[in-house]
XYZ file of C-alpha atoms in Angstrom:
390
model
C 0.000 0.000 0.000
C 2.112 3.636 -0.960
C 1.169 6.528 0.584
C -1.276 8.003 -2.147
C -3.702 5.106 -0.950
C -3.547 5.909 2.720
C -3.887 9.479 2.162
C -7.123 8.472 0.258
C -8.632 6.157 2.739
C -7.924 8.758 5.429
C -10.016 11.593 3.856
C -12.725 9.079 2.876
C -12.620 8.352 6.984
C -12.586 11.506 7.669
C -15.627 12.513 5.507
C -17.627 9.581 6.725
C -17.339 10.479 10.111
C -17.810 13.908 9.618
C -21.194 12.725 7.925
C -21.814 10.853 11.264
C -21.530 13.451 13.144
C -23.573 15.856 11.640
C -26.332 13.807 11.068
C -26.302 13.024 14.700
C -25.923 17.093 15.956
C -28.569 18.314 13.681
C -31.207 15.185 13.658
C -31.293 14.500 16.982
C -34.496 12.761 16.616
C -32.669 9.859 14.699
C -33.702 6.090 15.288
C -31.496 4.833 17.872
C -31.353 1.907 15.588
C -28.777 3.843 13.227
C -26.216 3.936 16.405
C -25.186 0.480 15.673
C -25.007 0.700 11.925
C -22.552 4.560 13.095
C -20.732 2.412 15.240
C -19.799 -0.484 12.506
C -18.994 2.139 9.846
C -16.215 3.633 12.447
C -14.929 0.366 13.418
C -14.364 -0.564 9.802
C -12.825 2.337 8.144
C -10.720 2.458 12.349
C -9.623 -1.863 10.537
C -8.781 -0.082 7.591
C -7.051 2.448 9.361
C -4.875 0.197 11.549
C -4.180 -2.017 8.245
C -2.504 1.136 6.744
C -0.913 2.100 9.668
C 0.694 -2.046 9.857
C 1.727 -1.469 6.372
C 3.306 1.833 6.738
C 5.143 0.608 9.616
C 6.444 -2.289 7.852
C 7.999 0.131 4.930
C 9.192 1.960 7.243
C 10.965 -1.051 9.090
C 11.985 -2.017 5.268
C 13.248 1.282 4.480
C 15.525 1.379 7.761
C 17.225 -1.879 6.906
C 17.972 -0.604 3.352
C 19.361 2.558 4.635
C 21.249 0.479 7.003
C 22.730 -1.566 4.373
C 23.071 1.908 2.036
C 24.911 3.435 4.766
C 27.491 0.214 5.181
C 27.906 -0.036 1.688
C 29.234 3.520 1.755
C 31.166 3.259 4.330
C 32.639 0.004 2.891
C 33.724 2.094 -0.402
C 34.875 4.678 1.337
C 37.311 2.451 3.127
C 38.181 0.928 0.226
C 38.764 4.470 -1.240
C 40.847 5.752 1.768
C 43.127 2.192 2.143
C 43.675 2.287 -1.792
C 47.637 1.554 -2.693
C 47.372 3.880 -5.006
C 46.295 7.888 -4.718
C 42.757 8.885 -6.098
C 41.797 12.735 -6.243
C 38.512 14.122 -7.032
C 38.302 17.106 -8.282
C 35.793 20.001 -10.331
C 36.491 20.775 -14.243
C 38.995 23.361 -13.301
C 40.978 20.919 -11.229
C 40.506 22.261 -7.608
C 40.481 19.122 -5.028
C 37.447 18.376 -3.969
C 38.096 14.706 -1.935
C 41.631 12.727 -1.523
C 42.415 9.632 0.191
C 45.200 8.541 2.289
C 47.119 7.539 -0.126
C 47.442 10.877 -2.315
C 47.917 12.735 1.122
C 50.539 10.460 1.461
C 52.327 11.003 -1.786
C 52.469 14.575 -1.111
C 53.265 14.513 2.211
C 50.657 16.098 3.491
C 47.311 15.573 5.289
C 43.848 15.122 3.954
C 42.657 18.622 4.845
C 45.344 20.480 3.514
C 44.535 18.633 -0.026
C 41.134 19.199 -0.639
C 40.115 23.190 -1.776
C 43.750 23.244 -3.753
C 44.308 22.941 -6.799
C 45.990 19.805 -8.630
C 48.334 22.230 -10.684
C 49.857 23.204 -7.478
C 51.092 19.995 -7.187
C 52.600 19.840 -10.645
C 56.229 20.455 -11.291
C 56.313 24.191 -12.973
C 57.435 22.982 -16.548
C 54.721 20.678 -16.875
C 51.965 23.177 -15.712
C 51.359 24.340 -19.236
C 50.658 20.619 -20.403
C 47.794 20.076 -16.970
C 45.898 22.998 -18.026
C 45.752 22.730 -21.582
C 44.734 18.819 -20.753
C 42.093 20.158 -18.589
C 40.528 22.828 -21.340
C 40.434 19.429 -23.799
C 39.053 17.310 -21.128
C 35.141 18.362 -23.095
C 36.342 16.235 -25.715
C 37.374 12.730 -23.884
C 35.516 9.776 -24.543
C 36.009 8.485 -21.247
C 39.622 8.505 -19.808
C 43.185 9.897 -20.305
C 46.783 8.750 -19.096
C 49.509 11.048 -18.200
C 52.949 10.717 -17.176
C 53.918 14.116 -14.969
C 56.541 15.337 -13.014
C 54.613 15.802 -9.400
C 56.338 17.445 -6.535
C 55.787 17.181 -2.935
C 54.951 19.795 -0.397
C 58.209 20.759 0.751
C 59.643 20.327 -3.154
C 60.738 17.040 -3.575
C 59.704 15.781 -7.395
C 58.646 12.450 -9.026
C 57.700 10.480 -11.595
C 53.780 10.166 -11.719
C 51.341 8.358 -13.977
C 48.099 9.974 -13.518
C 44.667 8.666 -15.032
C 41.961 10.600 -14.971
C 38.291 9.920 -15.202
C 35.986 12.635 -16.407
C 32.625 11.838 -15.108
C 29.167 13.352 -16.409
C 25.639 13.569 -15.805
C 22.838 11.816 -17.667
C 22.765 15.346 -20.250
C 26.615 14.431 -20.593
C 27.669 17.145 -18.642
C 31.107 17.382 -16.769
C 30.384 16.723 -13.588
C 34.133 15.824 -11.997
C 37.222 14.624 -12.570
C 38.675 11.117 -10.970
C 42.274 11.062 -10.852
C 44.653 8.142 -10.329
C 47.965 9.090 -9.312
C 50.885 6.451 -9.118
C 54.200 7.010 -8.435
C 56.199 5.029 -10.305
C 59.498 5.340 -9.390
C 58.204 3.443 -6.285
C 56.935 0.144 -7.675
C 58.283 -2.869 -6.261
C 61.632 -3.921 -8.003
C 62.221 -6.882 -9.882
C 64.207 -9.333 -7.966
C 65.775 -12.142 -10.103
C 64.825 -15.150 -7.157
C 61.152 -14.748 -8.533
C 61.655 -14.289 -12.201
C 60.728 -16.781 -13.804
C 60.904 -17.786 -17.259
C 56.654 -18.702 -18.291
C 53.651 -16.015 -18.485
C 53.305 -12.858 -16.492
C 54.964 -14.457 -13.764
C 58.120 -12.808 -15.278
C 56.683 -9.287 -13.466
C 54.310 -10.221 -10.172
C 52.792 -7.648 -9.018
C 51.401 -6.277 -12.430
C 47.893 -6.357 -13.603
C 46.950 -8.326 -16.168
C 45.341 -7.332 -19.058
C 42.971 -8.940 -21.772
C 42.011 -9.070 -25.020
C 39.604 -10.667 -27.053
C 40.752 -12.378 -30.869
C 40.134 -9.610 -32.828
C 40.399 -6.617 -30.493
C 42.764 -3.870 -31.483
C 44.856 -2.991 -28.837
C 45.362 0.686 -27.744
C 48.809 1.593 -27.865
C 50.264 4.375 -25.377
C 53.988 6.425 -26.380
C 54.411 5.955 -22.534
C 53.806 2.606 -21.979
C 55.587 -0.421 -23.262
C 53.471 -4.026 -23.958
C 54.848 -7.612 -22.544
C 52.954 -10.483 -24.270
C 51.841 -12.971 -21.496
C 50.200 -15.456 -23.343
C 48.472 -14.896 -27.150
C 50.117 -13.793 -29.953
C 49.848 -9.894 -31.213
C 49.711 -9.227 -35.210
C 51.932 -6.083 -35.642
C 51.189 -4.146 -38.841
C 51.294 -0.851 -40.940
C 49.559 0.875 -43.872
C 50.968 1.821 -47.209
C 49.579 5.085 -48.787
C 47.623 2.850 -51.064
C 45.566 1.845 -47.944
C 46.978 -1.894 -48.026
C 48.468 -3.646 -44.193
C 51.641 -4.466 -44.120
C 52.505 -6.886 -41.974
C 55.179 -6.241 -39.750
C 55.982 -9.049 -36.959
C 54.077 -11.370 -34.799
C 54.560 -10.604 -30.952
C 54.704 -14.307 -29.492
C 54.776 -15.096 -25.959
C 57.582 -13.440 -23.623
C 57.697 -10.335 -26.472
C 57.274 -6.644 -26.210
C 55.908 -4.461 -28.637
C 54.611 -0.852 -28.088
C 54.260 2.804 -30.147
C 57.342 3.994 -28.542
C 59.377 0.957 -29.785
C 58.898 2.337 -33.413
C 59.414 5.363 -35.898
C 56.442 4.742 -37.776
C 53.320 6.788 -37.375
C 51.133 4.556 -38.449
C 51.299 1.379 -36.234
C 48.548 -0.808 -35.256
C 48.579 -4.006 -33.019
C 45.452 -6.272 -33.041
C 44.995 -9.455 -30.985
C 45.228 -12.374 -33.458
C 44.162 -14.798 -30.326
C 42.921 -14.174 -26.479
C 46.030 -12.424 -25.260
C 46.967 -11.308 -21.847
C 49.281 -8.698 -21.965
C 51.366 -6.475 -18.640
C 51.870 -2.889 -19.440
C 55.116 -1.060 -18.348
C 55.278 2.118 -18.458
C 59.033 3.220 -20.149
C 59.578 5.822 -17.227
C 60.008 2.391 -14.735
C 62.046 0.794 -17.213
C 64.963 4.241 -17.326
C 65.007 4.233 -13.457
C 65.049 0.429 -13.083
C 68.555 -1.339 -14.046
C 66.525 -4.817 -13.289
C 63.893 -3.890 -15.266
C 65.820 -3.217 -17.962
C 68.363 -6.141 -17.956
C 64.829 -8.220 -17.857
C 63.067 -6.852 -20.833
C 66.141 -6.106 -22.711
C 66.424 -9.551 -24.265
C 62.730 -9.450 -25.155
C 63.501 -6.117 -27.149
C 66.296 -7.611 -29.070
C 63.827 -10.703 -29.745
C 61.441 -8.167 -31.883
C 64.507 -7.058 -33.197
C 65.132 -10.242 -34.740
C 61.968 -10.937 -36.176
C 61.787 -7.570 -37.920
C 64.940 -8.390 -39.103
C 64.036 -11.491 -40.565
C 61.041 -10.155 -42.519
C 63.217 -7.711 -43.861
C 65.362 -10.698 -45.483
C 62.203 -12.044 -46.495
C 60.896 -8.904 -48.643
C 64.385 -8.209 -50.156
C 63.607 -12.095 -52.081
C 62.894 -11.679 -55.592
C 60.715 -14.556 -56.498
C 57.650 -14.286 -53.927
C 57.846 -18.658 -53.794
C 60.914 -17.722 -51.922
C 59.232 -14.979 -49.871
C 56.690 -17.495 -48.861
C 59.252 -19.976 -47.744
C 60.836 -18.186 -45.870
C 58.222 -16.934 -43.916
C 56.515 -20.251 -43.322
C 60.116 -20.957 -41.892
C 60.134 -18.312 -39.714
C 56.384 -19.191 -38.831
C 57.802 -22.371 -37.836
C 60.244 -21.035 -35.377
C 58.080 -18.669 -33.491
C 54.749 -20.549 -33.685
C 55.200 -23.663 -34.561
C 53.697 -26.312 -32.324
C 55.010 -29.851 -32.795
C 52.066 -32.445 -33.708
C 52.574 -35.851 -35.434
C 51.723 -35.000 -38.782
C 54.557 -32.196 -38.727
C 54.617 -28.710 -37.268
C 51.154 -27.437 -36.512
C 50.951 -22.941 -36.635
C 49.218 -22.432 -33.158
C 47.600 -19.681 -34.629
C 45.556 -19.272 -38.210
C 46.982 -16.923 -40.095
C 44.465 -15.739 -43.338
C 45.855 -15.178 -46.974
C 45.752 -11.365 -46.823
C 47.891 -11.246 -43.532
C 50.392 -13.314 -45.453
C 50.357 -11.734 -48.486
C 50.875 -8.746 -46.896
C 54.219 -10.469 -44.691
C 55.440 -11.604 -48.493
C 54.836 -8.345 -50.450
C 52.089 -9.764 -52.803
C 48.407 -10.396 -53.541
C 46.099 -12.552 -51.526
C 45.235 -14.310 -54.942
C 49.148 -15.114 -55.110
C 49.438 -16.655 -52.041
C 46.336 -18.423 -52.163
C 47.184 -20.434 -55.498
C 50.443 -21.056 -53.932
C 49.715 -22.399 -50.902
C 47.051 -24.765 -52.971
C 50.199 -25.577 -54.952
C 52.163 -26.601 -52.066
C 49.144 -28.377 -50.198
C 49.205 -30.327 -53.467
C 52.680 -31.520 -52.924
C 52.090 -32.691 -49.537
C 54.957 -29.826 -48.370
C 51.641 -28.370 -45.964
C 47.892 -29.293 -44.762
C 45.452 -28.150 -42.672
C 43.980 -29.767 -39.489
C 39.977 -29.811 -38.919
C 40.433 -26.244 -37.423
C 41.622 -24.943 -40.593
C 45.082 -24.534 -38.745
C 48.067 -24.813 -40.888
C 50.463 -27.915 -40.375
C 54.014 -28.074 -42.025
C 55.343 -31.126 -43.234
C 57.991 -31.551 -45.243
C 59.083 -27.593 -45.376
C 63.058 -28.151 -45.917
């Protein structure tokens, strides 16, 4: 029963007995027969009454207990919020600090209070200042998020490396209404120590998050952050100004790959399987000798691959080119199975065509010339196994 009923039932009480009692003021000469038949309307509409008043209390009972549980679900985020390893900031859309947790306070070495009602550009080393507030006037045209690696400087001067993330939050017209900011430093991450490294998956840097992606999913690539390949493989590629891909290297397992690695500005990585990937940002690698010893052989492993499809386009004869690369294929994917070497991952015509510097329709009548000489086949999955590739 809501409270539109109730009012209802009360002012149809209230009329009734107003009745009543005029009837019984100005007729006084009323049968005292009616008395009974006054006395059953008031204890109904009283049952009614009491019914409402049973209900009400109930909602009321309900709406304690859900106010209750509100009120420790609050405080439950707001723990989580203050105990975060990692500083979060709210702020307006001008960048004055609204709400910081312990963490941030921490970071700047100072408290809580002294945080919020300043402004984050205070906190901002003066040469990058210029960069915060331009990012700020853009911040109308985010989609969602942005990632920024800043100088940040403590209150009594003392600077450091920062990543800072911040969320730009809006109303249901899409109207700014804050700004959620992440602020990491990084110089502070836990080093690498070699007794844990190991050599399989992200195990190689604990402590990370790991990231996912779908088959199919491009994968955003950051200047300031540098991609390790946990498990998947990564199809690396550019475009000519004809508007055809060009492949450019397959990150396998235990491989980096990122926009900062190359000089090309057109570079696009898409997930050719599930892939779970670490990010490192390149700031962690400069101040971290063990992080760089560690990743330094994976760097010089992409070096080698794009080496060897360089040798592969300088071939004349594109049979060659393909042989070479199904070679290669065999070295960095190959899975052994015992009908041969089985690719782990399909591959389609156009991405090798575009590894071997021809058409698709090329490599497709190829590849049924070779299938025809028993040199390759293809399992029920339509995955390609290499048999006698010499």
């Amino acid at each position: 029963m809501n409270i539109e009923k109730f009012i209802q039932r009360a002012e149809v009480l209230h009329k009734r007995l107003a009745d009543l009692y005029q009837t019984a003021s100005i007729l006084p000469w009323i049968p005292s027969d009616l008395l009974p038949q006054a006395f059953k309307e008031l204890y109904n509409t009283s049952k009614i009454v009491q019914l409402a008043a049973e209900e009400l209390h109930q909602q009321n009972e309900e709406l304690i207990q859900t106010r209750n549980w509100l009120e420790a679900e609050r405080q439950h985020y707001q723990d989580l919020f203050e105990l975060a390893p990692d500083g979060y900031i709210v702020t307006n859309t001008e960048g004055i600090i609204q709400e910081a947790n312990y963490t941030a306070a921490k970071l700047f070495n100072v408290s809580k209070h002294f945080l919020v009602g300043k402004s984050m550009i205070n906190f901002v080393s003066l040469e990058e200042r210029q960069q915060i507030r331009n990012e700020l006037v853009q911040l109308s045209q985010l989609p969602k998020s942005k990632e920024l690696l800043i100088r940040l400087q403590k209150s009594h001067g003392e600077l450091f490396d920062a990543a800072l993330t911040v969320l730009v939050v809006r109303n249901s017209q899409g109207k700014i209404t804050c700004l959620r900011w992440m602020v990491r430093n990084i110089c502070q991450r836990q080093p690498l120590e070699s007794a844990i490294v190991k050599n399989n998956g992200c195990d190689l840097f604990p402590g990370y998050p790991v990231q996912k992606y779908s088959k199919g999913e491009t994968i955003p690539l950051n200047p300031l952050v540098i991609w390790y390949v946990c498990q998947g493989l990564v199809k690396l590629s550019t475009y000519c100004e004809t508007g055809e891909e060009v492949l450019l290297g397959l990150a396998t397992p235990e491989m980096v790959f990122g926009s900062s690695l190359t000089s090309l500005n057109v570079y696009q990585a898409v997930a050719l399987s599930d892939v779970q990937l670490v990010s490192i940002y390149a700031a962690e690698v400069a101040n971290s000798p063990t992080l760089s010893h560690t990743l330094l052989p994976k760097i010089n492993q992409r070096l080698q691959q794009t080496e060897s499809f360089l040798v592969i386009s300088g071939r004349r004869r594109v049979q060659e080119r393909l042989h070479y690369l199904l070679q290669l294929l065999q070295r960095q994917i190959g899975e052994t199975v015992p009908e041969g070497t089985r690719l782990s991952v399909r591959l389609t015509h156009e991405d090798i065509a575009s590894a071997c510097c021809t058409t698709r329709v090329t490599i497709t009548r190829l590849i049924g010339k070779l299938q025809e000489q028993g040199v390759i086949d293809f399992d029920f999955k339509k995955h390609m196994i290499l048999k006698n590739l010499d």
